[in-house]
Backbone atoms as SQL, in Angstrom:
CREATE TABLE atoms (id INTEGER PRIMARY KEY, chain TEXT, resi INTEGER, resn TEXT, atom TEXT, x REAL, y REAL, z REAL);
INSERT INTO atoms VALUES
  (1, 'A', 1, 'ARG', 'N', 10.302, -31.185, 28.822),
  (2, 'A', 1, 'ARG', 'CA', 10.258, -29.649, 29.067),
  (3, 'A', 1, 'ARG', 'C', 10.273, -29.069, 27.626),
  (4, 'A', 2, 'VAL', 'N', 9.105, -28.097, 27.918),
  (5, 'A', 2, 'VAL', 'CA', 9.025, -27.249, 26.551),
  (6, 'A', 2, 'VAL', 'C', 8.735, -26.020, 26.683),
  (7, 'A', 3, 'ASN', 'N', 9.494, -25.190, 26.046),
  (8, 'A', 3, 'ASN', 'CA', 9.772, -23.787, 26.001),
  (9, 'A', 3, 'ASN', 'C', 9.230, -23.112, 24.920),
  (10, 'A', 4, 'TYR', 'N', 8.207, -22.151, 24.729),
  (11, 'A', 4, 'TYR', 'CA', 7.743, -21.870, 23.473),
  (12, 'A', 4, 'TYR', 'C', 7.517, -20.372, 23.567),
  (13, 'A', 5, 'LYS', 'N', 7.950, -19.398, 22.749),
  (14, 'A', 5, 'LYS', 'CA', 7.593, -18.062, 22.797),
  (15, 'A', 5, 'LYS', 'C', 6.530, -17.696, 21.839),
  (16, 'A', 6, 'ILE', 'N', 5.552, -17.222, 22.457),
  (17, 'A', 6, 'ILE', 'CA', 4.219, -16.779, 21.715),
  (18, 'A', 6, 'ILE', 'C', 4.648, -15.939, 20.620),
  (19, 'A', 7, 'PRO', 'N', 4.579, -15.886, 19.358),
  (20, 'A', 7, 'PRO', 'CA', 5.023, -14.826, 18.260),
  (21, 'A', 7, 'PRO', 'C', 4.307, -13.522, 18.302),
  (22, 'A', 8, 'GLU', 'N', 3.165, -13.605, 18.816),
  (23, 'A', 8, 'GLU', 'CA', 2.190, -12.508, 18.449),
  (24, 'A', 8, 'GLU', 'C', 1.459, -12.452, 19.902),
  (25, 'A', 9, 'LYS', 'N', 0.904, -11.293, 20.249),
  (26, 'A', 9, 'LYS', 'CA', -0.386, -11.096, 21.372),
  (27, 'A', 9, 'LYS', 'C', -1.534, -11.647, 21.187),
  (28, 'A', 10, 'LEU', 'N', -1.699, -12.792, 21.787),
  (29, 'A', 10, 'LEU', 'CA', -3.213, -13.543, 21.620),
  (30, 'A', 10, 'LEU', 'C', -4.259, -13.070, 22.517),
  (31, 'A', 11, 'SER', 'N', -5.499, -13.067, 22.069),
  (32, 'A', 11, 'SER', 'CA', -6.504, -12.539, 22.845),
  (33, 'A', 11, 'SER', 'C', -6.848, -13.804, 23.572),
  (34, 'A', 12, 'THR', 'N', -7.615, -13.432, 24.662),
  (35, 'A', 12, 'THR', 'CA', -7.987, -14.746, 25.869),
  (36, 'A', 12, 'THR', 'C', -8.764, -15.548, 24.651),
  (37, 'A', 13, 'GLY', 'N', -8.411, -16.855, 24.937),
  (38, 'A', 13, 'GLY', 'CA', -9.266, -17.963, 24.260),
  (39, 'A', 13, 'GLY', 'C', -8.210, -19.292, 24.496),
  (40, 'A', 14, 'LEU', 'N', -8.830, -20.138, 23.511),
  (41, 'A', 14, 'LEU', 'CA', -8.391, -21.479, 23.669),
  (42, 'A', 14, 'LEU', 'C', -7.728, -21.756, 22.184),
  (43, 'A', 15, 'TYR', 'N', -6.514, -21.857, 22.034),
  (44, 'A', 15, 'TYR', 'CA', -5.920, -22.157, 20.875),
  (45, 'A', 15, 'TYR', 'C', -5.444, -23.798, 20.610),
  (46, 'A', 16, 'PRO', 'N', -5.466, -24.245, 19.498),
  (47, 'A', 16, 'PRO', 'CA', -4.731, -25.436, 19.282),
  (48, 'A', 16, 'PRO', 'C', -3.374, -25.601, 18.926),
  (49, 'A', 17, 'VAL', 'N', -2.416, -26.395, 19.698),
  (50, 'A', 17, 'VAL', 'CA', -1.381, -26.485, 19.710),
  (51, 'A', 17, 'VAL', 'C', -0.832, -28.041, 19.044),
  (52, 'A', 18, 'LYS', 'N', 0.273, -27.898, 18.278),
  (53, 'A', 18, 'LYS', 'CA', 0.691, -28.833, 17.589),
  (54, 'A', 18, 'LYS', 'C', 2.282, -28.860, 17.811),
  (55, 'A', 19, 'CYS', 'N', 2.996, -30.068, 18.597),
  (56, 'A', 19, 'CYS', 'CA', 4.418, -29.958, 18.863),
  (57, 'A', 19, 'CYS', 'C', 4.847, -31.001, 17.877),
  (58, 'A', 20, 'THR', 'N', 6.085, -30.875, 17.347),
  (59, 'A', 20, 'THR', 'CA', 6.798, -32.137, 16.510),
  (60, 'A', 20, 'THR', 'C', 8.193, -32.024, 16.991),
  (61, 'A', 21, 'VAL', 'N', 8.587, -33.238, 17.068),
  (62, 'A', 21, 'VAL', 'CA', 9.945, -33.687, 17.427),
  (63, 'A', 21, 'VAL', 'C', 10.810, -33.410, 16.295),
  (64, 'A', 22, 'ARG', 'N', 11.805, -32.542, 16.300),
  (65, 'A', 22, 'ARG', 'CA', 12.678, -32.617, 15.033),
  (66, 'A', 22, 'ARG', 'C', 13.268, -33.647, 14.691),
  (67, 'A', 23, 'GLY', 'N', 13.634, -34.892, 15.472),
  (68, 'A', 23, 'GLY', 'CA', 14.349, -36.023, 15.209),
  (69, 'A', 23, 'GLY', 'C', 13.531, -37.297, 14.256),
  (70, 'A', 24, 'ASP', 'N', 12.363, -37.516, 15.105),
  (71, 'A', 24, 'ASP', 'CA', 11.613, -38.625, 14.286),
  (72, 'A', 24, 'ASP', 'C', 10.239, -38.138, 13.849),
  (73, 'A', 25, 'LYS', 'N', 10.156, -36.762, 14.136),
  (74, 'A', 25, 'LYS', 'CA', 8.711, -36.130, 13.489),
  (75, 'A', 25, 'LYS', 'C', 7.603, -36.574, 14.119),
  (76, 'A', 26, 'SER', 'N', 7.796, -37.449, 15.344),
  (77, 'A', 26, 'SER', 'CA', 6.612, -37.535, 16.149),
  (78, 'A', 26, 'SER', 'C', 5.688, -36.324, 16.556),
  (79, 'A', 27, 'THR', 'N', 4.674, -36.225, 16.840),
  (80, 'A', 27, 'THR', 'CA', 3.846, -35.059, 17.389),
  (81, 'A', 27, 'THR', 'C', 3.052, -35.367, 18.874),
  (82, 'A', 28, 'ALA', 'N', 2.511, -34.096, 19.185),
  (83, 'A', 28, 'ALA', 'CA', 1.628, -34.349, 20.206),
  (84, 'A', 28, 'ALA', 'C', 0.870, -33.045, 20.145),
  (85, 'A', 29, 'GLU', 'N', -0.341, -33.353, 20.357),
  (86, 'A', 29, 'GLU', 'CA', -1.414, -32.351, 20.218),
  (87, 'A', 29, 'GLU', 'C', -2.192, -31.743, 20.992),
  (88, 'A', 30, 'GLY', 'N', -2.475, -30.430, 21.571),
  (89, 'A', 30, 'GLY', 'CA', -3.262, -30.117, 22.524),
  (90, 'A', 30, 'GLY', 'C', -3.713, -28.715, 22.372),
  (91, 'A', 31, 'TYR', 'N', -4.046, -28.114, 23.488),
  (92, 'A', 31, 'TYR', 'CA', -4.618, -26.409, 23.480),
  (93, 'A', 31, 'TYR', 'C', -3.847, -25.859, 24.577),
  (94, 'A', 32, 'MET', 'N', -3.572, -24.660, 24.125),
  (95, 'A', 32, 'MET', 'CA', -3.193, -23.872, 25.022),
  (96, 'A', 32, 'MET', 'C', -4.282, -22.554, 25.547),
  (97, 'A', 33, 'ALA', 'N', -4.510, -22.302, 26.662),
  (98, 'A', 33, 'ALA', 'CA', -5.541, -21.567, 27.199),
  (99, 'A', 33, 'ALA', 'C', -4.800, -20.308, 27.494),
  (100, 'A', 34, 'ILE', 'N', -5.472, -19.041, 26.877),
  (101, 'A', 34, 'ILE', 'CA', -4.752, -17.730, 27.150),
  (102, 'A', 34, 'ILE', 'C', -5.763, -16.947, 27.895),
  (103, 'A', 35, 'VAL', 'N', -5.579, -16.928, 29.508),
  (104, 'A', 35, 'VAL', 'CA', -6.321, -16.023, 30.379),
  (105, 'A', 35, 'VAL', 'C', -5.682, -14.708, 30.550),
  (106, 'A', 36, 'PRO', 'N', -6.726, -14.015, 31.229),
  (107, 'A', 36, 'PRO', 'CA', -6.052, -12.549, 31.515),
  (108, 'A', 36, 'PRO', 'C', -5.219, -12.844, 32.883),
  (109, 'A', 37, 'PRO', 'N', -3.961, -11.924, 33.308),
  (110, 'A', 37, 'PRO', 'CA', -3.415, -12.119, 34.203),
  (111, 'A', 37, 'PRO', 'C', -4.071, -12.257, 35.730),
  (112, 'A', 38, 'GLY', 'N', -3.584, -12.916, 36.338),
  (113, 'A', 38, 'GLY', 'CA', -4.276, -13.313, 37.884),
  (114, 'A', 38, 'GLY', 'C', -5.308, -14.044, 37.871),
  (115, 'A', 39, 'THR', 'N', -5.585, -14.698, 36.600),
  (116, 'A', 39, 'THR', 'CA', -7.078, -15.553, 36.622),
  (117, 'A', 39, 'THR', 'C', -6.661, -16.697, 37.398),
  (118, 'A', 40, 'GLU', 'N', -7.541, -17.345, 38.264),
  (119, 'A', 40, 'GLU', 'CA', -7.134, -18.363, 38.993),
  (120, 'A', 40, 'GLU', 'C', -7.933, -19.404, 38.423),
  (121, 'A', 41, 'CYS', 'N', -7.558, -20.816, 38.311),
  (122, 'A', 41, 'CYS', 'CA', -8.174, -22.126, 37.982),
  (123, 'A', 41, 'CYS', 'C', -8.252, -23.077, 38.827),
  (124, 'A', 42, 'VAL', 'N', -9.138, -23.932, 38.612),
  (125, 'A', 42, 'VAL', 'CA', -9.394, -25.001, 39.762),
  (126, 'A', 42, 'VAL', 'C', -9.632, -26.372, 38.769),
  (127, 'A', 43, 'VAL', 'N', -8.849, -27.485, 39.320),
  (128, 'A', 43, 'VAL', 'CA', -8.594, -28.510, 38.409),
  (129, 'A', 43, 'VAL', 'C', -9.659, -29.511, 39.087),
  (130, 'A', 44, 'PHE', 'N', -10.681, -30.433, 38.319),
  (131, 'A', 44, 'PHE', 'CA', -11.172, -31.353, 38.802),
  (132, 'A', 44, 'PHE', 'C', -11.109, -32.651, 37.960),
  (133, 'A', 45, 'SER', 'N', -10.892, -33.880, 38.641),
  (134, 'A', 45, 'SER', 'CA', -10.654, -35.282, 37.959),
  (135, 'A', 45, 'SER', 'C', -11.916, -35.513, 37.798),
  (136, 'A', 46, 'ILE', 'N', -12.482, -35.889, 36.440),
  (137, 'A', 46, 'ILE', 'CA', -13.664, -36.712, 36.482),
  (138, 'A', 46, 'ILE', 'C', -14.173, -37.937, 37.168),
  (139, 'A', 47, 'ASP', 'N', -13.123, -38.776, 36.615),
  (140, 'A', 47, 'ASP', 'CA', -13.153, -40.337, 37.300),
  (141, 'A', 47, 'ASP', 'C', -13.014, -40.568, 38.616),
  (142, 'A', 48, 'GLY', 'N', -13.861, -40.866, 39.263),
  (143, 'A', 48, 'GLY', 'CA', -13.947, -41.204, 40.664),
  (144, 'A', 48, 'GLY', 'C', -14.233, -39.937, 41.384),
  (145, 'A', 49, 'SER', 'N', -14.156, -38.745, 41.010),
  (146, 'A', 49, 'SER', 'CA', -14.528, -37.535, 41.792),
  (147, 'A', 49, 'SER', 'C', -15.893, -36.894, 41.298),
  (148, 'A', 50, 'PHE', 'N', -16.312, -37.139, 40.335),
  (149, 'A', 50, 'PHE', 'CA', -17.872, -36.708, 39.946),
  (150, 'A', 50, 'PHE', 'C', -18.779, -37.976, 39.876),
  (151, 'A', 51, 'THR', 'N', -17.929, -39.208, 39.502),
  (152, 'A', 51, 'THR', 'CA', -18.820, -40.568, 39.249),
  (153, 'A', 51, 'THR', 'C', -18.735, -41.415, 40.430),
  (154, 'A', 52, 'LEU', 'N', -19.827, -41.879, 40.680),
  (155, 'A', 52, 'LEU', 'CA', -19.798, -43.074, 41.709),
  (156, 'A', 52, 'LEU', 'C', -19.232, -44.392, 41.193),
  (157, 'A', 53, 'ASN', 'N', -19.136, -44.449, 39.745),
  (158, 'A', 53, 'ASN', 'CA', -18.733, -45.726, 39.093),
  (159, 'A', 53, 'ASN', 'C', -18.156, -45.132, 37.813),
  (160, 'A', 54, 'MET', 'N', -17.483, -46.088, 37.103),
  (161, 'A', 54, 'MET', 'CA', -16.840, -45.909, 35.954),
  (162, 'A', 54, 'MET', 'C', -17.623, -46.615, 34.729),
  (163, 'A', 55, 'SER', 'N', -18.023, -46.053, 33.491),
  (164, 'A', 55, 'SER', 'CA', -18.593, -46.743, 32.791),
  (165, 'A', 55, 'SER', 'C', -17.923, -46.705, 31.677),
  (166, 'A', 56, 'LEU', 'N', -17.288, -47.629, 30.763),
  (167, 'A', 56, 'LEU', 'CA', -16.411, -47.553, 29.744),
  (168, 'A', 56, 'LEU', 'C', -17.125, -48.042, 28.626),
  (169, 'A', 57, 'MET', 'N', -18.642, -48.419, 28.917),
  (170, 'A', 57, 'MET', 'CA', -19.229, -49.236, 27.869),
  (171, 'A', 57, 'MET', 'C', -20.473, -48.358, 27.375),
  (172, 'A', 58, 'GLY', 'N', -20.519, -47.023, 27.692),
  (173, 'A', 58, 'GLY', 'CA', -21.390, -46.405, 27.188),
  (174, 'A', 58, 'GLY', 'C', -22.522, -45.992, 28.085),
  (175, 'A', 59, 'ARG', 'N', -22.524, -46.586, 29.216),
  (176, 'A', 59, 'ARG', 'CA', -23.883, -46.601, 30.020),
  (177, 'A', 59, 'ARG', 'C', -23.526, -45.225, 30.880),
  (178, 'A', 60, 'ASP', 'N', -24.464, -44.550, 31.104),
  (179, 'A', 60, 'ASP', 'CA', -24.351, -43.256, 32.013),
  (180, 'A', 60, 'ASP', 'C', -23.961, -43.686, 33.342),
  (181, 'A', 61, 'ALA', 'N', -22.639, -42.768, 33.760),
  (182, 'A', 61, 'ALA', 'CA', -21.849, -43.205, 35.001),
  (183, 'A', 61, 'ALA', 'C', -22.726, -42.541, 35.953),
  (184, 'A', 62, 'LYS', 'N', -23.045, -43.162, 37.251),
  (185, 'A', 62, 'LYS', 'CA', -23.735, -42.573, 38.179),
  (186, 'A', 62, 'LYS', 'C', -22.850, -41.239, 38.977),
  (187, 'A', 63, 'ILE', 'N', -23.641, -40.143, 38.864),
  (188, 'A', 63, 'ILE', 'CA', -23.108, -38.882, 39.392),
  (189, 'A', 63, 'ILE', 'C', -23.204, -38.727, 40.877),
  (190, 'A', 64, 'ARG', 'N', -21.720, -38.255, 41.353),
  (191, 'A', 64, 'ARG', 'CA', -21.548, -38.252, 42.968),
  (192, 'A', 64, 'ARG', 'C', -22.562, -37.132, 43.466),
  (193, 'A', 65, 'PRO', 'N', -23.585, -37.333, 44.507),
  (194, 'A', 65, 'PRO', 'CA', -24.268, -36.238, 44.976),
  (195, 'A', 65, 'PRO', 'C', -23.387, -34.969, 45.315),
  (196, 'A', 66, 'GLY', 'N', -23.779, -33.706, 44.947),
  (197, 'A', 66, 'GLY', 'CA', -23.187, -32.653, 44.946),
  (198, 'A', 66, 'GLY', 'C', -21.901, -32.195, 44.252),
  (199, 'A', 67, 'ALA', 'N', -21.777, -33.023, 43.397),
  (200, 'A', 67, 'ALA', 'CA', -20.637, -32.397, 42.400),
  (201, 'A', 67, 'ALA', 'C', -20.836, -31.494, 41.497),
  (202, 'A', 68, 'VAL', 'N', -21.912, -31.562, 41.176),
  (203, 'A', 68, 'VAL', 'CA', -22.459, -30.188, 40.053),
  (204, 'A', 68, 'VAL', 'C', -22.020, -29.031, 40.927),
  (205, 'A', 69, 'GLU', 'N', -22.926, -29.073, 42.290),
  (206, 'A', 69, 'GLU', 'CA', -22.628, -27.733, 42.941),
  (207, 'A', 69, 'GLU', 'C', -21.342, -27.205, 43.349),
  (208, 'A', 70, 'VAL', 'N', -20.440, -28.282, 43.625),
  (209, 'A', 70, 'VAL', 'CA', -19.196, -27.798, 43.914),
  (210, 'A', 70, 'VAL', 'C', -18.583, -27.002, 43.018),
  (211, 'A', 71, 'VAL', 'N', -18.673, -27.496, 41.664),
  (212, 'A', 71, 'VAL', 'CA', -17.934, -27.179, 40.419),
  (213, 'A', 71, 'VAL', 'C', -18.545, -25.748, 40.333),
  (214, 'A', 72, 'ARG', 'N', -20.070, -25.426, 40.331),
  (215, 'A', 72, 'ARG', 'CA', -20.644, -24.228, 40.283),
  (216, 'A', 72, 'ARG', 'C', -20.184, -23.269, 41.152),
  (217, 'A', 73, 'LEU', 'N', -19.882, -23.439, 42.399),
  (218, 'A', 73, 'LEU', 'CA', -19.326, -22.664, 43.549),
  (219, 'A', 73, 'LEU', 'C', -18.109, -21.950, 42.919),
  (220, 'A', 74, 'TRP', 'N', -17.297, -22.695, 42.631),
  (221, 'A', 74, 'TRP', 'CA', -16.040, -22.367, 42.027),
  (222, 'A', 74, 'TRP', 'C', -16.140, -21.493, 40.829),
  (223, 'A', 75, 'GLN', 'N', -17.058, -21.710, 40.149),
  (224, 'A', 75, 'GLN', 'CA', -17.333, -20.982, 38.871),
  (225, 'A', 75, 'GLN', 'C', -17.873, -19.562, 39.433),
  (226, 'A', 76, 'GLU', 'N', -18.575, -19.628, 40.143),
  (227, 'A', 76, 'GLU', 'CA', -19.236, -18.432, 40.717),
  (228, 'A', 76, 'GLU', 'C', -18.316, -17.484, 41.505),
  (229, 'A', 77, 'LEU', 'N', -17.273, -18.125, 41.679),
  (230, 'A', 77, 'LEU', 'CA', -16.002, -17.555, 42.691),
  (231, 'A', 77, 'LEU', 'C', -14.828, -16.708, 41.553),
  (232, 'A', 78, 'GLY', 'N', -15.427, -17.035, 40.281),
  (233, 'A', 78, 'GLY', 'CA', -14.483, -16.674, 39.257),
  (234, 'A', 78, 'GLY', 'C', -13.259, -17.169, 38.504),
  (235, 'A', 79, 'PHE', 'N', -13.462, -18.718, 39.229),
  (236, 'A', 79, 'PHE', 'CA', -12.291, -19.529, 38.591),
  (237, 'A', 79, 'PHE', 'C', -12.637, -20.284, 37.220),
  (238, 'A', 80, 'VAL', 'N', -11.432, -20.619, 36.523),
  (239, 'A', 80, 'VAL', 'CA', -11.569, -21.187, 35.462),
  (240, 'A', 80, 'VAL', 'C', -11.705, -22.379, 35.711),
  (241, 'A', 81, 'ILE', 'N', -12.700, -23.329, 35.063),
  (242, 'A', 81, 'ILE', 'CA', -12.879, -24.629, 35.308),
  (243, 'A', 81, 'ILE', 'C', -11.997, -25.525, 34.365),
  (244, 'A', 82, 'ILE', 'N', -11.270, -26.630, 34.985),
  (245, 'A', 82, 'ILE', 'CA', -10.451, -27.372, 34.324),
  (246, 'A', 82, 'ILE', 'C', -10.799, -28.850, 34.612),
  (247, 'A', 83, 'TYR', 'N', -11.053, -29.540, 33.730),
  (248, 'A', 83, 'TYR', 'CA', -11.586, -31.082, 33.890),
  (249, 'A', 83, 'TYR', 'C', -10.533, -31.840, 33.403),
  (250, 'A', 84, 'ILE', 'N', -10.221, -32.876, 34.054),
  (251, 'A', 84, 'ILE', 'CA', -8.968, -33.918, 33.502),
  (252, 'A', 84, 'ILE', 'C', -9.663, -35.323, 33.656),
  (253, 'A', 85, 'THR', 'N', -9.300, -36.281, 32.736),
  (254, 'A', 85, 'THR', 'CA', -9.683, -37.590, 32.934),
  (255, 'A', 85, 'THR', 'C', -8.615, -38.370, 32.166),
  (256, 'A', 86, 'ALA', 'N', -8.431, -39.809, 32.704),
  (257, 'A', 86, 'ALA', 'CA', -7.451, -40.524, 32.345),
  (258, 'A', 86, 'ALA', 'C', -8.065, -41.375, 30.989),
  (259, 'A', 87, 'ARG', 'N', -9.393, -41.027, 30.791),
  (260, 'A', 87, 'ARG', 'CA', -10.053, -41.872, 29.524),
  (261, 'A', 87, 'ARG', 'C', -9.275, -41.463, 28.395),
  (262, 'A', 88, 'PRO', 'N', -9.348, -42.538, 27.641),
  (263, 'A', 88, 'PRO', 'CA', -8.847, -42.284, 26.025),
  (264, 'A', 88, 'PRO', 'C', -9.461, -41.177, 25.400),
  (265, 'A', 89, 'ASP', 'N', -8.675, -40.558, 24.277),
  (266, 'A', 89, 'ASP', 'CA', -9.221, -39.365, 23.540),
  (267, 'A', 89, 'ASP', 'C', -10.521, -39.792, 22.913),
  (268, 'A', 90, 'LEU', 'N', -10.635, -41.067, 22.615),
  (269, 'A', 90, 'LEU', 'CA', -11.733, -41.563, 21.608),
  (270, 'A', 90, 'LEU', 'C', -12.806, -41.455, 22.359),
  (271, 'A', 91, 'GLN', 'N', -12.987, -41.279, 23.707),
  (272, 'A', 91, 'GLN', 'CA', -14.282, -41.239, 24.448),
  (273, 'A', 91, 'GLN', 'C', -14.626, -39.460, 24.869),
  (274, 'A', 92, 'LYS', 'N', -13.679, -38.850, 23.925),
  (275, 'A', 92, 'LYS', 'CA', -13.955, -37.255, 24.248),
  (276, 'A', 92, 'LYS', 'C', -15.638, -36.805, 23.918),
  (277, 'A', 93, 'GLU', 'N', -16.130, -37.184, 22.922),
  (278, 'A', 93, 'GLU', 'CA', -17.541, -36.959, 22.596),
  (279, 'A', 93, 'GLU', 'C', -18.514, -37.389, 23.655),
  (280, 'A', 94, 'SER', 'N', -18.309, -38.530, 24.242),
  (281, 'A', 94, 'SER', 'CA', -19.126, -39.122, 25.379),
  (282, 'A', 94, 'SER', 'C', -18.943, -38.476, 26.553),
  (283, 'A', 95, 'VAL', 'N', -17.643, -38.176, 27.024),
  (284, 'A', 95, 'VAL', 'CA', -17.271, -37.517, 28.156),
  (285, 'A', 95, 'VAL', 'C', -18.006, -36.032, 28.316),
  (286, 'A', 96, 'LEU', 'N', -17.848, -35.323, 26.907),
  (287, 'A', 96, 'LEU', 'CA', -18.477, -33.833, 26.889),
  (288, 'A', 96, 'LEU', 'C', -19.819, -33.824, 27.104),
  (289, 'A', 97, 'GLU', 'N', -20.619, -34.813, 26.497),
  (290, 'A', 97, 'GLU', 'CA', -22.084, -35.363, 26.499),
  (291, 'A', 97, 'GLU', 'C', -22.357, -35.506, 27.697),
  (292, 'A', 98, 'TRP', 'N', -21.962, -36.357, 28.669),
  (293, 'A', 98, 'TRP', 'CA', -22.050, -36.508, 29.942),
  (294, 'A', 98, 'TRP', 'C', -21.902, -35.350, 31.044),
  (295, 'A', 99, 'LEU', 'N', -20.909, -34.440, 30.831),
  (296, 'A', 99, 'LEU', 'CA', -20.669, -33.362, 31.456),
  (297, 'A', 99, 'LEU', 'C', -22.034, -32.262, 31.138),
  (298, 'A', 100, 'GLY', 'N', -22.305, -32.243, 29.945),
  (299, 'A', 100, 'GLY', 'CA', -23.437, -31.446, 29.502),
  (300, 'A', 100, 'GLY', 'C', -24.974, -32.165, 30.044),
  (301, 'A', 101, 'MET', 'N', -25.172, -33.496, 29.905),
  (302, 'A', 101, 'MET', 'CA', -26.187, -33.911, 30.428),
  (303, 'A', 101, 'MET', 'C', -26.432, -33.693, 31.765),
  (304, 'A', 102, 'HIS', 'N', -25.485, -33.382, 32.585),
  (305, 'A', 102, 'HIS', 'CA', -25.606, -33.418, 34.115),
  (306, 'A', 102, 'HIS', 'C', -25.109, -32.110, 34.497),
  (307, 'A', 103, 'ASN', 'N', -25.264, -31.078, 33.542),
  (308, 'A', 103, 'ASN', 'CA', -25.421, -29.642, 33.789),
  (309, 'A', 103, 'ASN', 'C', -24.110, -29.060, 34.556),
  (310, 'A', 104, 'PHE', 'N', -22.847, -29.671, 34.136),
  (311, 'A', 104, 'PHE', 'CA', -21.484, -29.278, 34.734),
  (312, 'A', 104, 'PHE', 'C', -21.285, -27.941, 33.967),
  (313, 'A', 105, 'PRO', 'N', -20.516, -26.982, 34.665),
  (314, 'A', 105, 'PRO', 'CA', -20.362, -25.613, 33.941),
  (315, 'A', 105, 'PRO', 'C', -19.279, -25.954, 32.979),
  (316, 'A', 106, 'HIS', 'N', -19.281, -25.125, 31.738),
  (317, 'A', 106, 'HIS', 'CA', -18.186, -25.123, 30.737),
  (318, 'A', 106, 'HIS', 'C', -16.989, -25.131, 31.336),
  (319, 'A', 107, 'GLY', 'N', -16.169, -25.878, 30.886),
  (320, 'A', 107, 'GLY', 'CA', -14.644, -25.781, 31.313),
  (321, 'A', 107, 'GLY', 'C', -13.904, -26.221, 30.273),
  (322, 'A', 108, 'ILE', 'N', -12.476, -26.292, 30.468),
  (323, 'A', 108, 'ILE', 'CA', -11.432, -26.894, 29.678),
  (324, 'A', 108, 'ILE', 'C', -11.435, -28.579, 30.123),
  (325, 'A', 109, 'VAL', 'N', -11.155, -29.230, 28.883),
  (326, 'A', 109, 'VAL', 'CA', -11.512, -30.730, 29.440),
  (327, 'A', 109, 'VAL', 'C', -10.049, -31.257, 28.867),
  (328, 'A', 110, 'THR', 'N', -9.555, -32.080, 29.547),
  (329, 'A', 110, 'THR', 'CA', -8.113, -32.356, 29.071),
  (330, 'A', 110, 'THR', 'C', -8.171, -34.055, 29.209),
  (331, 'A', 111, 'PHE', 'N', -7.709, -34.688, 28.345),
  (332, 'A', 111, 'PHE', 'CA', -7.459, -36.270, 28.281),
  (333, 'A', 111, 'PHE', 'C', -6.248, -36.438, 28.230),
  (334, 'A', 112, 'SER', 'N', -5.935, -37.752, 29.259),
  (335, 'A', 112, 'SER', 'CA', -4.433, -38.203, 29.347),
  (336, 'A', 112, 'SER', 'C', -4.646, -39.825, 29.300),
  (337, 'A', 113, 'ASP', 'N', -4.480, -40.154, 28.285),
  (338, 'A', 113, 'ASP', 'CA', -4.840, -41.694, 28.036),
  (339, 'A', 113, 'ASP', 'C', -3.925, -42.310, 29.070),
  (340, 'A', 114, 'GLY', 'N', -4.529, -43.209, 29.976),
  (341, 'A', 114, 'GLY', 'CA', -3.685, -43.942, 30.737),
  (342, 'A', 114, 'GLY', 'C', -3.779, -43.493, 32.359);
């Protein structure tokens, strides 16, 4: 559990965050999204929801029919799009390229290794 008081009023956007454990100095990095009050979000899991197969070897994973249209519908309804994946962070570039190549709407992409 982490509590943090934002020291100043931040405008809408995506901000890098780095947390450091006082004891062993280990760190965790991520991003904090600041959205207007009342903003609604929808979360999509990339692996298995958008893809018919999982390609960890660089091949283009087959896209599930209708996946892009579903995400676009939520975007048109005004929701912030959040994509999650269990792929390792080292695949970030290839995952972002895959989303763009298949015309998925822009959104926040979160990696949780494992």
